[in-house]
mmCIF file of C-alpha atoms in Angstrom:
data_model
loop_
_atom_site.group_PDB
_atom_site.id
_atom_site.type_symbol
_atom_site.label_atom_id
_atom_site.label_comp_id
_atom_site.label_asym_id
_atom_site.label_seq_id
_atom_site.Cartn_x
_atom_site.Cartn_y
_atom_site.Cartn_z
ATOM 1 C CA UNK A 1436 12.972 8.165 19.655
ATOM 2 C CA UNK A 1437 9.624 7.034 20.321
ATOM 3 C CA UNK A 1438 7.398 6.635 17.422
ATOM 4 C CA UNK A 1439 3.686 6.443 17.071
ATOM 5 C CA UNK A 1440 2.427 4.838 13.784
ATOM 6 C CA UNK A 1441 -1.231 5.672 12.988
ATOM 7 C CA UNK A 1442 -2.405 3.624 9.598
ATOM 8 C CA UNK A 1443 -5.350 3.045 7.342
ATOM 9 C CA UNK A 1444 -4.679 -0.527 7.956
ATOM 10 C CA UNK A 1445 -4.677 -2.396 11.387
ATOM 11 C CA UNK A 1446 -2.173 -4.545 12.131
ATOM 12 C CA UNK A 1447 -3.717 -7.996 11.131
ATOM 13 C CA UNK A 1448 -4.519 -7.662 7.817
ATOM 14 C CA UNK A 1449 -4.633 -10.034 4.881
ATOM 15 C CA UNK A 1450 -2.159 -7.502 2.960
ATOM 16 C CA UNK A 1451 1.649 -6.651 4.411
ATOM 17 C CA UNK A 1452 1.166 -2.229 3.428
ATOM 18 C CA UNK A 1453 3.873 0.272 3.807
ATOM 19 C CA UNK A 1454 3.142 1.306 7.022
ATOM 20 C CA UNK A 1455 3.895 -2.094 8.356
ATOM 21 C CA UNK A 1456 7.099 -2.362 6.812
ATOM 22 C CA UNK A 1457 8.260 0.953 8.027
ATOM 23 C CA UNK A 1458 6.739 -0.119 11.440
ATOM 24 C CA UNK A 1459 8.848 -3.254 11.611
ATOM 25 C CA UNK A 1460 12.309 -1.014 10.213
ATOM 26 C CA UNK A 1461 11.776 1.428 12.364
ATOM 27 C CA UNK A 1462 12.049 -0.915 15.490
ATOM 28 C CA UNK A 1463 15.356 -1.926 14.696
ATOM 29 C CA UNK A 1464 16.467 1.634 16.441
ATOM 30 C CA UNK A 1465 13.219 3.105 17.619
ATOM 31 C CA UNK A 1466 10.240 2.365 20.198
ATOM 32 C CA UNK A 1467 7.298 2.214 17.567
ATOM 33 C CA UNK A 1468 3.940 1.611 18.637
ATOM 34 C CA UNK A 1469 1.019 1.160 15.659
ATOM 35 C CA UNK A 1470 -2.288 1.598 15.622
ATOM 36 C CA UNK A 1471 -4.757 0.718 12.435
ATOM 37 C CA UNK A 1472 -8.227 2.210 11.686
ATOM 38 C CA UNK A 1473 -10.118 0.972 14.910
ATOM 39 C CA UNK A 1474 -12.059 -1.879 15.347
ATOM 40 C CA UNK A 1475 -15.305 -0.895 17.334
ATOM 41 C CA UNK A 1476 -17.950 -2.376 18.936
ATOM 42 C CA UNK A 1477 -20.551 -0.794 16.091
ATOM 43 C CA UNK A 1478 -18.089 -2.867 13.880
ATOM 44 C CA UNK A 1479 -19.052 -6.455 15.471
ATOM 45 C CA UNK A 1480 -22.572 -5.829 16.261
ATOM 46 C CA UNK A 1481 -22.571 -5.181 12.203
ATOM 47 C CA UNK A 1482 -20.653 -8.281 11.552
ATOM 48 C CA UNK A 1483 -17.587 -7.041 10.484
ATOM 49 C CA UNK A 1484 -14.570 -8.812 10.471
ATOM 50 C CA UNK A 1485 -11.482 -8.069 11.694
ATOM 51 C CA UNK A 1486 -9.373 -11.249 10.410
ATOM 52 C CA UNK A 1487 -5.428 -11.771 9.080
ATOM 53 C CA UNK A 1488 -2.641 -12.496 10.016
ATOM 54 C CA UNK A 1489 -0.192 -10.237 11.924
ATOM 55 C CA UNK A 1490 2.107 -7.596 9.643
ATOM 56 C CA UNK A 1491 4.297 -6.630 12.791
ATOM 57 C CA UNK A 1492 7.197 -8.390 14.612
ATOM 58 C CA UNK A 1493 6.987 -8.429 18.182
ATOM 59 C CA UNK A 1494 9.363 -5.265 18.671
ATOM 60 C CA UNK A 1495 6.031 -3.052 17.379
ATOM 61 C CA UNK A 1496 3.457 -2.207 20.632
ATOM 62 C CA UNK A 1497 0.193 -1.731 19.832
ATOM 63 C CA UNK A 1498 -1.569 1.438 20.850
ATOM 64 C CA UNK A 1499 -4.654 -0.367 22.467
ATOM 65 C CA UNK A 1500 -6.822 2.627 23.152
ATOM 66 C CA UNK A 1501 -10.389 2.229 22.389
ATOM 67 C CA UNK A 1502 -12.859 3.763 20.152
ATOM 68 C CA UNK A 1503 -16.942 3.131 20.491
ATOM 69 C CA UNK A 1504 -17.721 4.095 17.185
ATOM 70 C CA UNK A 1505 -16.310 3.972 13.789
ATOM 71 C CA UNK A 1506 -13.780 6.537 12.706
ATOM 72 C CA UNK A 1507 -14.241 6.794 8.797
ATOM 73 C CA UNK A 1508 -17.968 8.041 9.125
ATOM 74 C CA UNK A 1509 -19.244 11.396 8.016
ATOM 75 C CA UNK A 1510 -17.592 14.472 10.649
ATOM 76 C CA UNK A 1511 -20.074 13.925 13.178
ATOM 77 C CA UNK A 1512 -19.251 16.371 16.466
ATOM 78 C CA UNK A 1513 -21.358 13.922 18.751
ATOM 79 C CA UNK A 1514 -19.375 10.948 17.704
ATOM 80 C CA UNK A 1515 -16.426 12.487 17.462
ATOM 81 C CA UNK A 1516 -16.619 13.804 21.252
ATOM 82 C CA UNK A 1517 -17.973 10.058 22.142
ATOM 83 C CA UNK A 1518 -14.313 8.985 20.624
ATOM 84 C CA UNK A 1519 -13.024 11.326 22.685
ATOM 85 C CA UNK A 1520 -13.347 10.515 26.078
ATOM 86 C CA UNK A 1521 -12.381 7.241 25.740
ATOM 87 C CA UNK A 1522 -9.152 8.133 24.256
ATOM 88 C CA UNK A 1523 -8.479 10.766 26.977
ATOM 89 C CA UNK A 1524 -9.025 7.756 29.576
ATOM 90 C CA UNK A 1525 -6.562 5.650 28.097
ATOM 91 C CA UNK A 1526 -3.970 8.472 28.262
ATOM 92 C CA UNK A 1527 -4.951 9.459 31.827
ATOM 93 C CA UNK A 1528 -3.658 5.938 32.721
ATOM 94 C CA UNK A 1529 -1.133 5.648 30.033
ATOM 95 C CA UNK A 1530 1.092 8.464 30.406
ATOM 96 C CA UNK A 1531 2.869 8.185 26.958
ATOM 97 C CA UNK A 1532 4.510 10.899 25.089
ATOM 98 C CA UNK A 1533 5.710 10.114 21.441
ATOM 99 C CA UNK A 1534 8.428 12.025 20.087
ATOM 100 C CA UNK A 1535 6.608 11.695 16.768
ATOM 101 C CA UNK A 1536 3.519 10.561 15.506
ATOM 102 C CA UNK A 1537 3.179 9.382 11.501
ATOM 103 C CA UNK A 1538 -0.615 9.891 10.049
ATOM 104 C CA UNK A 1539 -1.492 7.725 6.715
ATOM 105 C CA UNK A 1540 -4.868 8.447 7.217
ATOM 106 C CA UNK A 1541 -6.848 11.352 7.364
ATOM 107 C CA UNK A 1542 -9.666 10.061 9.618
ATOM 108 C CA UNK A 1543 -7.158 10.057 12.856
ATOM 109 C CA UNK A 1544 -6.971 14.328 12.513
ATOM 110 C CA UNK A 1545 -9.922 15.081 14.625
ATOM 111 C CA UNK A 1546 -7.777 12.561 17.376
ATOM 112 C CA UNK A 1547 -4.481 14.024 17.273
ATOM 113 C CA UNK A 1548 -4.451 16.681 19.718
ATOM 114 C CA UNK A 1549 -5.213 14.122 22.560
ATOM 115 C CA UNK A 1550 -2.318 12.429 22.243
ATOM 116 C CA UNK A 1551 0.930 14.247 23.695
ATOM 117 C CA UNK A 1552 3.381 13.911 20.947
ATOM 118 C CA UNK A 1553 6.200 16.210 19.263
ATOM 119 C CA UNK A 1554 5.847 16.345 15.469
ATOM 120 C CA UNK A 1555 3.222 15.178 12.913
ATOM 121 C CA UNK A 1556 4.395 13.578 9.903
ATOM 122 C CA UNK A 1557 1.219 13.248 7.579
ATOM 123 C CA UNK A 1558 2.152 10.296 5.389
ATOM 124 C CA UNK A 1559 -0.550 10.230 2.123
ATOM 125 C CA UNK A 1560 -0.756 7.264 0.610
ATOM 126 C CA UNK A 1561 -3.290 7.880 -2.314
ATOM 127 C CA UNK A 1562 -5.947 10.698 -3.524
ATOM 128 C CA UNK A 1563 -8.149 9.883 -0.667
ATOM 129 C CA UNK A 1564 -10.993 11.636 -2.160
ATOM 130 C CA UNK A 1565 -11.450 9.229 -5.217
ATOM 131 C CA UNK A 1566 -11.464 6.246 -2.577
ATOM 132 C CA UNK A 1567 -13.935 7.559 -0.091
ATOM 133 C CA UNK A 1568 -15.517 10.336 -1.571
ATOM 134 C CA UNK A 1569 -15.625 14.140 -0.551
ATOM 135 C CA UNK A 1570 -16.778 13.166 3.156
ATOM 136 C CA UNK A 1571 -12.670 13.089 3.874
ATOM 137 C CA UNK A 1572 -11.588 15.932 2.619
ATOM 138 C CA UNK A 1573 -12.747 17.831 5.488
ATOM 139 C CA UNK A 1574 -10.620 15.447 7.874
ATOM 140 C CA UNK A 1575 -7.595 15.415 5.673
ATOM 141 C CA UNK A 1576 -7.247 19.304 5.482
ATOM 142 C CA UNK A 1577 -7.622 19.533 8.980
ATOM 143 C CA UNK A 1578 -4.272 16.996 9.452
ATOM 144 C CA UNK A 1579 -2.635 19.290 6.789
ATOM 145 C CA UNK A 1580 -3.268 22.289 8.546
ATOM 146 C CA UNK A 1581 -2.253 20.531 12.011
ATOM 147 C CA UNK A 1582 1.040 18.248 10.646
ATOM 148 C CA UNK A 1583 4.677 19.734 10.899
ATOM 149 C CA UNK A 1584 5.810 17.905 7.816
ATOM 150 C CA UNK A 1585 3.937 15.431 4.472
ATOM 151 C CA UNK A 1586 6.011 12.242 3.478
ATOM 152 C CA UNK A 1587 3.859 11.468 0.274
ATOM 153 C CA UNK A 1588 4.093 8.077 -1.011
ATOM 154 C CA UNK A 1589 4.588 9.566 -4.546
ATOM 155 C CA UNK A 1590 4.981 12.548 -6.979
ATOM 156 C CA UNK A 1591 1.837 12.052 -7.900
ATOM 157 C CA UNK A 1592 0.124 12.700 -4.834
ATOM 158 C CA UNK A 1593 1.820 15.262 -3.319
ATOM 159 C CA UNK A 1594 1.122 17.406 -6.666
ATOM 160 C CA UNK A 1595 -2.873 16.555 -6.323
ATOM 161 C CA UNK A 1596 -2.640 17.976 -2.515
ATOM 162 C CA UNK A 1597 -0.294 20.730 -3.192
ATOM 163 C CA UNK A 1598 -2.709 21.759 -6.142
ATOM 164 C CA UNK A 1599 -5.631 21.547 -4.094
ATOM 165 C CA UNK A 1600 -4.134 22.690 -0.621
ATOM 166 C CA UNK A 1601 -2.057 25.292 -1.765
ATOM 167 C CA UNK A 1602 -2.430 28.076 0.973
ATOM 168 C CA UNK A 1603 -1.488 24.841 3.775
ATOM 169 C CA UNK A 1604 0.964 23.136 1.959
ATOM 170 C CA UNK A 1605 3.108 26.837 0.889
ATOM 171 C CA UNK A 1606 4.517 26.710 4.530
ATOM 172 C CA UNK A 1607 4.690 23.082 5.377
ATOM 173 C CA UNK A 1608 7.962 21.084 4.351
ATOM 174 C CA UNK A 1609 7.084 18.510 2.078
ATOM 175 C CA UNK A 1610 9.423 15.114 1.223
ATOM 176 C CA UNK A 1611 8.441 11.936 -0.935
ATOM 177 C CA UNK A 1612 9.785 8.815 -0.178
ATOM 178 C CA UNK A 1613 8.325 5.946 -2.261
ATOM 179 C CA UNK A 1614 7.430 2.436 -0.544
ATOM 180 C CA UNK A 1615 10.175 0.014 -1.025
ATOM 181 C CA UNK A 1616 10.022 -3.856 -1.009
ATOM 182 C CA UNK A 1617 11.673 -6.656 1.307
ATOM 183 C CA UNK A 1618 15.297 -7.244 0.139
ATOM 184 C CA UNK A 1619 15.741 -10.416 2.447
ATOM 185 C CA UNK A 1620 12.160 -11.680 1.035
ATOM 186 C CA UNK A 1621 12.330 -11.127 -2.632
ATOM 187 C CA UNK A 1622 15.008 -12.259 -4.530
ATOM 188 C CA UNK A 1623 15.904 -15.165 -6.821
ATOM 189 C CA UNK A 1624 17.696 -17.696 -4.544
ATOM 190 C CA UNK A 1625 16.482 -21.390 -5.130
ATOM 191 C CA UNK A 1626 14.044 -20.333 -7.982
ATOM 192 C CA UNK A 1627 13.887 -23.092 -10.563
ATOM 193 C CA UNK A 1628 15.224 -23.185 -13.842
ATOM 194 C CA UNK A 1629 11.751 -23.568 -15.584
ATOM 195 C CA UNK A 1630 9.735 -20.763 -15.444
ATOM 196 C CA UNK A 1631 5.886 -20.211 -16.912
ATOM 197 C CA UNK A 1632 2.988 -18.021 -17.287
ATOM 198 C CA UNK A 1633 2.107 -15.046 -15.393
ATOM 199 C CA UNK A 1634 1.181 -14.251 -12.570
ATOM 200 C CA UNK A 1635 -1.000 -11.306 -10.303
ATOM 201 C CA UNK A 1636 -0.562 -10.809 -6.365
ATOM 202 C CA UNK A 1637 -3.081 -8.445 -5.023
ATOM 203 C CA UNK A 1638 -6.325 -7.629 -4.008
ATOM 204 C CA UNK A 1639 -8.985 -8.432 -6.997
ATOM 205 C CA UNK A 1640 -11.448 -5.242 -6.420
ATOM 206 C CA UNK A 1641 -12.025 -1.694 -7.964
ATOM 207 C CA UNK A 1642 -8.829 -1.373 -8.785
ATOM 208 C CA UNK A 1643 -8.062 -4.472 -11.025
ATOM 209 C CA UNK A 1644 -8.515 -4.329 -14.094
ATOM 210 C CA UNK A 1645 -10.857 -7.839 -15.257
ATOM 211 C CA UNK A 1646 -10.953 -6.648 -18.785
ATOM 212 C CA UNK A 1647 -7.359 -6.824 -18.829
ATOM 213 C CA UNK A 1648 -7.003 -10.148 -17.909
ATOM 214 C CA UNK A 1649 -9.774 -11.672 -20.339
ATOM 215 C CA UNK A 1650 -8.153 -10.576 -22.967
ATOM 216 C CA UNK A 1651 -4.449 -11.486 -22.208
ATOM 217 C CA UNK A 1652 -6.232 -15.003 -21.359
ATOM 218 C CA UNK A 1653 -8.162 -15.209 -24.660
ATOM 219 C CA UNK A 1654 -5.198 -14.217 -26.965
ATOM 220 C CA UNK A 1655 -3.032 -16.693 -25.166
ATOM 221 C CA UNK A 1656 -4.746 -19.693 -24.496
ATOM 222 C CA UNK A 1657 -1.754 -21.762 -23.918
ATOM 223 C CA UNK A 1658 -0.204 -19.774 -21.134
ATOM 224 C CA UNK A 1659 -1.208 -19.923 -17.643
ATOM 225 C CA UNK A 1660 -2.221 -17.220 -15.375
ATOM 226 C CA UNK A 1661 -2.516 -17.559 -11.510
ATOM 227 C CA UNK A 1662 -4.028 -15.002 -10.101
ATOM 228 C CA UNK A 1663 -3.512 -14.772 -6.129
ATOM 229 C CA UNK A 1664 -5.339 -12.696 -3.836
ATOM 230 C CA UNK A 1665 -8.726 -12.067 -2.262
ATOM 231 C CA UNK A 1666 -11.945 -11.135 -3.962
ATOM 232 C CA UNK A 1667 -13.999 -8.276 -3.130
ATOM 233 C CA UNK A 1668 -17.639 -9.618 -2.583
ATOM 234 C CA UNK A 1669 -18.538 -6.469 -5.283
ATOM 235 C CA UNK A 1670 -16.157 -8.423 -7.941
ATOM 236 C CA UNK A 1671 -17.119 -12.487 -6.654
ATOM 237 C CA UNK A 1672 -19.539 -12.947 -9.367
ATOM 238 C CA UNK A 1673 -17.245 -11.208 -12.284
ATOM 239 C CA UNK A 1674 -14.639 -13.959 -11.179
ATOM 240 C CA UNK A 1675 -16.987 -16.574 -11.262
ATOM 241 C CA UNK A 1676 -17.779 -15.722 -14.912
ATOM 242 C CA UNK A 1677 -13.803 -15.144 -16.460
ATOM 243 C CA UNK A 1678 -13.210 -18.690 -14.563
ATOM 244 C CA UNK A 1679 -15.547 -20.628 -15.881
ATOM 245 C CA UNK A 1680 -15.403 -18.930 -19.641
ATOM 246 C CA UNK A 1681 -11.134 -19.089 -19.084
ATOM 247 C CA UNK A 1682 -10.076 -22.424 -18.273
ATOM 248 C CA UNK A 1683 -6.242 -21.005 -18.073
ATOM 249 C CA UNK A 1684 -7.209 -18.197 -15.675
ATOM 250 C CA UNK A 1685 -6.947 -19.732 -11.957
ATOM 251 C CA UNK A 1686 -7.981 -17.610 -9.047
ATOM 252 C CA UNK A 1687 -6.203 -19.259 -5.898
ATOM 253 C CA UNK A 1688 -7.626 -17.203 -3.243
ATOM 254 C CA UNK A 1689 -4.890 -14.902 -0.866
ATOM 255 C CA UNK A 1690 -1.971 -16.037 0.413
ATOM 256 C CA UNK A 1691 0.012 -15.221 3.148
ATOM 257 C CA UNK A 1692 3.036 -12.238 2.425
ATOM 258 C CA UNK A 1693 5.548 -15.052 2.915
ATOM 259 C CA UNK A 1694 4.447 -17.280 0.508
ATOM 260 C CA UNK A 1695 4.559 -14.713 -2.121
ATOM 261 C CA UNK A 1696 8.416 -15.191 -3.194
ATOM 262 C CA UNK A 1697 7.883 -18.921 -3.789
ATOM 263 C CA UNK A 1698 5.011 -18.132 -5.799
ATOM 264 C CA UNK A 1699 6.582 -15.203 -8.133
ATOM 265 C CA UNK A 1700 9.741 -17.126 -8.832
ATOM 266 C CA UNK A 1701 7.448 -20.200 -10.590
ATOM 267 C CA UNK A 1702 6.486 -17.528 -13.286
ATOM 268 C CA UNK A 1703 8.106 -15.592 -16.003
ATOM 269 C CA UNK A 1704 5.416 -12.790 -16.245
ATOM 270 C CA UNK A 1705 4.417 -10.405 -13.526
ATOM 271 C CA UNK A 1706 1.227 -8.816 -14.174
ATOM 272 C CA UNK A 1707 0.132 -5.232 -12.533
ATOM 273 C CA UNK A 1708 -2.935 -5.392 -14.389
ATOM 274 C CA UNK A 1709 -4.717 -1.804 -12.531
ATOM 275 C CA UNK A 1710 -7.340 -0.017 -13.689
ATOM 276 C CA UNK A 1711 -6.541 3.859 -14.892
ATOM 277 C CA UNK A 1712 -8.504 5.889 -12.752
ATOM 278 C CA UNK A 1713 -7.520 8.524 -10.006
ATOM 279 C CA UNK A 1714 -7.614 5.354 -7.657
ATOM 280 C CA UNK A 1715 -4.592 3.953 -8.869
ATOM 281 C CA UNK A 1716 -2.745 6.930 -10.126
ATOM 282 C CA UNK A 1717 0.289 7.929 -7.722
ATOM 283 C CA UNK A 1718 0.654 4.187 -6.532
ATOM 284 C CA UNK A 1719 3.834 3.641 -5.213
ATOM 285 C CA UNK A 1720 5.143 0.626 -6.911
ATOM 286 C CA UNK A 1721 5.921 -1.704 -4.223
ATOM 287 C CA UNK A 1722 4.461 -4.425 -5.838
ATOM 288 C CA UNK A 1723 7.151 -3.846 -9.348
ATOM 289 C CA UNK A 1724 10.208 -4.190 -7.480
ATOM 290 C CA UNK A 1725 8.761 -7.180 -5.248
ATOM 291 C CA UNK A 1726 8.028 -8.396 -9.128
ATOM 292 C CA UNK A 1727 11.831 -7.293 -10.923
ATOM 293 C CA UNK A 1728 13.458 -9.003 -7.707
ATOM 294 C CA UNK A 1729 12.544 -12.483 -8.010
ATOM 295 C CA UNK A 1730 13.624 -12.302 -11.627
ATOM 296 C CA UNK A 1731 10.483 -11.991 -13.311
ATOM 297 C CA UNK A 1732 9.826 -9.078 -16.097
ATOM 298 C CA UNK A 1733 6.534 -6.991 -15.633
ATOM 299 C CA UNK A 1734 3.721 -6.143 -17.410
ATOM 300 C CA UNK A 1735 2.577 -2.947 -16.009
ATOM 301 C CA UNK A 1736 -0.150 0.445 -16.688
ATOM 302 C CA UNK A 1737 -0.975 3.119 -14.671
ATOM 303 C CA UNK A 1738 2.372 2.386 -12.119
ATOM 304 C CA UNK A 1739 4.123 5.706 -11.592
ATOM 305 C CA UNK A 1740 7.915 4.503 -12.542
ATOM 306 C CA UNK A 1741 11.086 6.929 -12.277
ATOM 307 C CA UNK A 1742 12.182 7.765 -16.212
ATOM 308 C CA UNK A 1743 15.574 6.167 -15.172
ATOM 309 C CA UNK A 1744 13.979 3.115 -14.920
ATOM 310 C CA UNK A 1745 11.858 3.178 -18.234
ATOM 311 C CA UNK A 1746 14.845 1.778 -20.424
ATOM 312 C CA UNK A 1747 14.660 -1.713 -18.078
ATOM 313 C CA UNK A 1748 14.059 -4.664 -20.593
ATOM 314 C CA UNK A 1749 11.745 -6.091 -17.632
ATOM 315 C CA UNK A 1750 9.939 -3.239 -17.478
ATOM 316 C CA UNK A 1751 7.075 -3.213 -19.916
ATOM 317 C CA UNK A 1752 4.472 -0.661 -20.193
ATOM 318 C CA UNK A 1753 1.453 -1.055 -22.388
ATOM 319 C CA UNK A 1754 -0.988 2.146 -22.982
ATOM 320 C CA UNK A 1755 -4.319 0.713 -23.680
ATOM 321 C CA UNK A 1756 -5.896 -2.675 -23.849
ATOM 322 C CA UNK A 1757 -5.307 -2.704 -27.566
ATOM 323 C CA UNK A 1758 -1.952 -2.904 -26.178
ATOM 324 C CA UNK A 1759 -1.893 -5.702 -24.163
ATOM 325 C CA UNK A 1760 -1.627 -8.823 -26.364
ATOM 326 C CA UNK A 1761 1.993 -7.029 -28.328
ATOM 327 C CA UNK A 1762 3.179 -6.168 -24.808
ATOM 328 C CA UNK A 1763 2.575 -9.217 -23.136
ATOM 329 C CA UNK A 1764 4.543 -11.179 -26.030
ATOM 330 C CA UNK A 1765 7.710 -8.052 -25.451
ATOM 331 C CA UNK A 1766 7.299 -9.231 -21.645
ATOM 332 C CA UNK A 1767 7.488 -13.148 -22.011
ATOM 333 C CA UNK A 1768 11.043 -12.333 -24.439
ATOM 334 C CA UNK A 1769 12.370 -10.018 -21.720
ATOM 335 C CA UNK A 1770 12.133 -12.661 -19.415
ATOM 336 C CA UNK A 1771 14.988 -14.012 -20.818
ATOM 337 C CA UNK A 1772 17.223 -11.043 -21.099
ATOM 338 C CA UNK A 1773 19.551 -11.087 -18.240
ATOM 339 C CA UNK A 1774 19.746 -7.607 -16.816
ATOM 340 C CA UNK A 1775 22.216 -6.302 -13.577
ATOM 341 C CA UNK A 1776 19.440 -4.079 -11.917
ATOM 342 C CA UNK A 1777 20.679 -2.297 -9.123
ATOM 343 C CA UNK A 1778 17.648 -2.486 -6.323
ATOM 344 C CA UNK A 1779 19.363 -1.208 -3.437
ATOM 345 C CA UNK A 1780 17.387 2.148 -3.263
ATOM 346 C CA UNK A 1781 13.991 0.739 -3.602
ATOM 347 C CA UNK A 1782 14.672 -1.842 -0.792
ATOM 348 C CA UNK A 1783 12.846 -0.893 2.942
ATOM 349 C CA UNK A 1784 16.371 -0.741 4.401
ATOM 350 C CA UNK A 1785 16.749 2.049 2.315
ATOM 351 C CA UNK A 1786 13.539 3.690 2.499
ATOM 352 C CA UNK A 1787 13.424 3.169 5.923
ATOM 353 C CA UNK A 1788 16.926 5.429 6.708
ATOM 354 C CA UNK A 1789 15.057 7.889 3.966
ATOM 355 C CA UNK A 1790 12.711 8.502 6.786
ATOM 356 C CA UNK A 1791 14.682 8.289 9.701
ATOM 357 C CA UNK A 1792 16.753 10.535 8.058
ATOM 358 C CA UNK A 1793 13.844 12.895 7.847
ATOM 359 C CA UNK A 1794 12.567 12.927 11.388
ATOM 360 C CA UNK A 1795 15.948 13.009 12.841
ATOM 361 C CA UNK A 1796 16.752 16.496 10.441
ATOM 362 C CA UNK A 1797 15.253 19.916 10.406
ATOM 363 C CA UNK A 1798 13.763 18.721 7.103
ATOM 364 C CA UNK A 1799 10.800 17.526 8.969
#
């Protein structure tokens, strides 16, 4: 089968997403090629920058078809049409045909028809609308309308499009398969005996929740948390101020996906300190299981978990920031509790046959 990925995120980015771990399982079998939200020229006469390191293995093509403007802007016909013939002259000369094309992002829809492919798998990720405002919600009905199948990445967000798509979605098959995490990445081999503090992997923007953090900080000043993960220029100053008024708060800056293990097994804590808002309800929780596998317990919000999984000792849930200080205390004890969690199903091998599975049946 021959696969075309299309993805909110390009393929060198500072964050590994689901799209590039499905990209990279999916090569095992299939001939994948990926292609992130374009990088234009408007983009570097702005100053943009398209920097990273590569998600992909070398089994993943890219789809190198240009675009001269930005795709995310307002519906535009002009630009859209501009887009257009460009991407018809790189299949004029590139003959390909994809058996199947998944969509994660919206913007793409307007794109679609160009390229000579089988089935569309749209493949939501979030409630787009809260992230970019109502200016997508005229590209993501369109890929509703046009897709053969969704593959949501949660309950959560299938219900918001189902609710507000209802006369598409009735007649379109609909599947959710949750993002997994890396089974040969994450796990507890060589971690040291002594553990301490917590610690937060992640971007450090709208999302996160700074509040949070200061207080966890301020009732505990003996414990140390490391906070990993780049800074959106919107938050730089906010971090400035909780570093210099927390002396046991340490922002390290990203790291690279690989690193990450090394890093989570040094700590006891795992923090999934998120905001609750409509942009992180429905997240799949990737980041949990990454967490639970290296043997760390979790502190965790707004994270949609499975009710099977709500009995875990190392899963922790606090309701409110009055919350936070008891939990966090619940989370350092559970720590110690020695629990036989069975993983296998949130693992990318797994996930990855979930979709396979999928395209390969009528159920797509």
């Amino acid at each position: 089968m021959k696969i075309l990925i299309l993805s909110h995120t390009r393929r060198v980015s500072n964050f590994k997403i689901g799209s590039h771990h499905y990209a990279n399982g999916l090569s095992n079998t299939d001939e994948v090629e990926y292609m992130g939200l374009p990088y234009t020229f408007l983009h570097k006469i702005a100053g943009k920058k398209n920097d990273g390191v590569d998600q992909l293995n070398e089994k993943v093509k890219d789809l190198k078809a240009v675009f001269l403007l930005p795709i995310t802007l307002r519906k535009n016909t002009l630009i859209i049409n501009l887009n257009k013939i460009y991407l018809k002259a790189y299949f004029c000369f590139n003959r390909d045909y994809f058996d199947c094309i998944i969509c994660d992002s919206p913007y793409f829809s307007a794109y679609i028809d160009i390229i000579p492919h089988g089935k569309l798998i749209y493949r939501p990720t979030d409630i787009y609308e809260k992230m970019d405002g109502e200016k997508i919600n005229e590209y993501e009905e369109d890929i509703l309308d046009k897709c053969d199948a969704i593959i949501a990445t949660s309950d959560v967000v299938l219900k918001y499009l189902t609710d507000k798509y209802y006369t598409i979605l009735e007649r379109k098959t609909k599947n959710v398969v949750y993002n997994g995490y890396d089974e040969f990445l994450f796990n507890t081999l060589n971690a040291p005996q002594k553990r301490e503090g917590a610690i937060y992997i992640g971007a450090l923007d709208k999302r996160f929740d700074f509040e949070a953090l200061d207080i966890l900080a301020s009732s505990f000043p003996d414990d140390k948390f490391d906070i990993y993960g780049p800074v959106d220029p919107e938050f730089k100053q906010k971090v400035d101020n909780i570093s210099m008024k927390r002396k046991n708060i340490l922002f390290h800056g990203a790291v690279s996906y690989e690193q990450t293990p090394e890093l989570l097994k040094k700590h006891c804590v795992g923090l999934l300190l998120l905001k609750d808002n409509y942009l992180n309800r429905g997240r799949s929780p990737m980041k949990l299981w990454e967490y639970i596998s290296c043997g760390l317990s979790v502190l965790y919000g707004v994270v949609e978990v499975e009710d099977k999984y709500k009995k875990i000792n190392a899963l922790v849930k606090y309701k409110c920031i009055e919350d936070l200080p008891q939990k966090y205390l619940i989370a350092k004890e559970s720590y110690r509790i020695k629990e036989n969690i069975n993983l296998k199903e949130h693992s990318w091998t797994f996930k990855v046959n979930q979709i396979k599975e999928l395209l390969i049946t009528k159920q797509c």
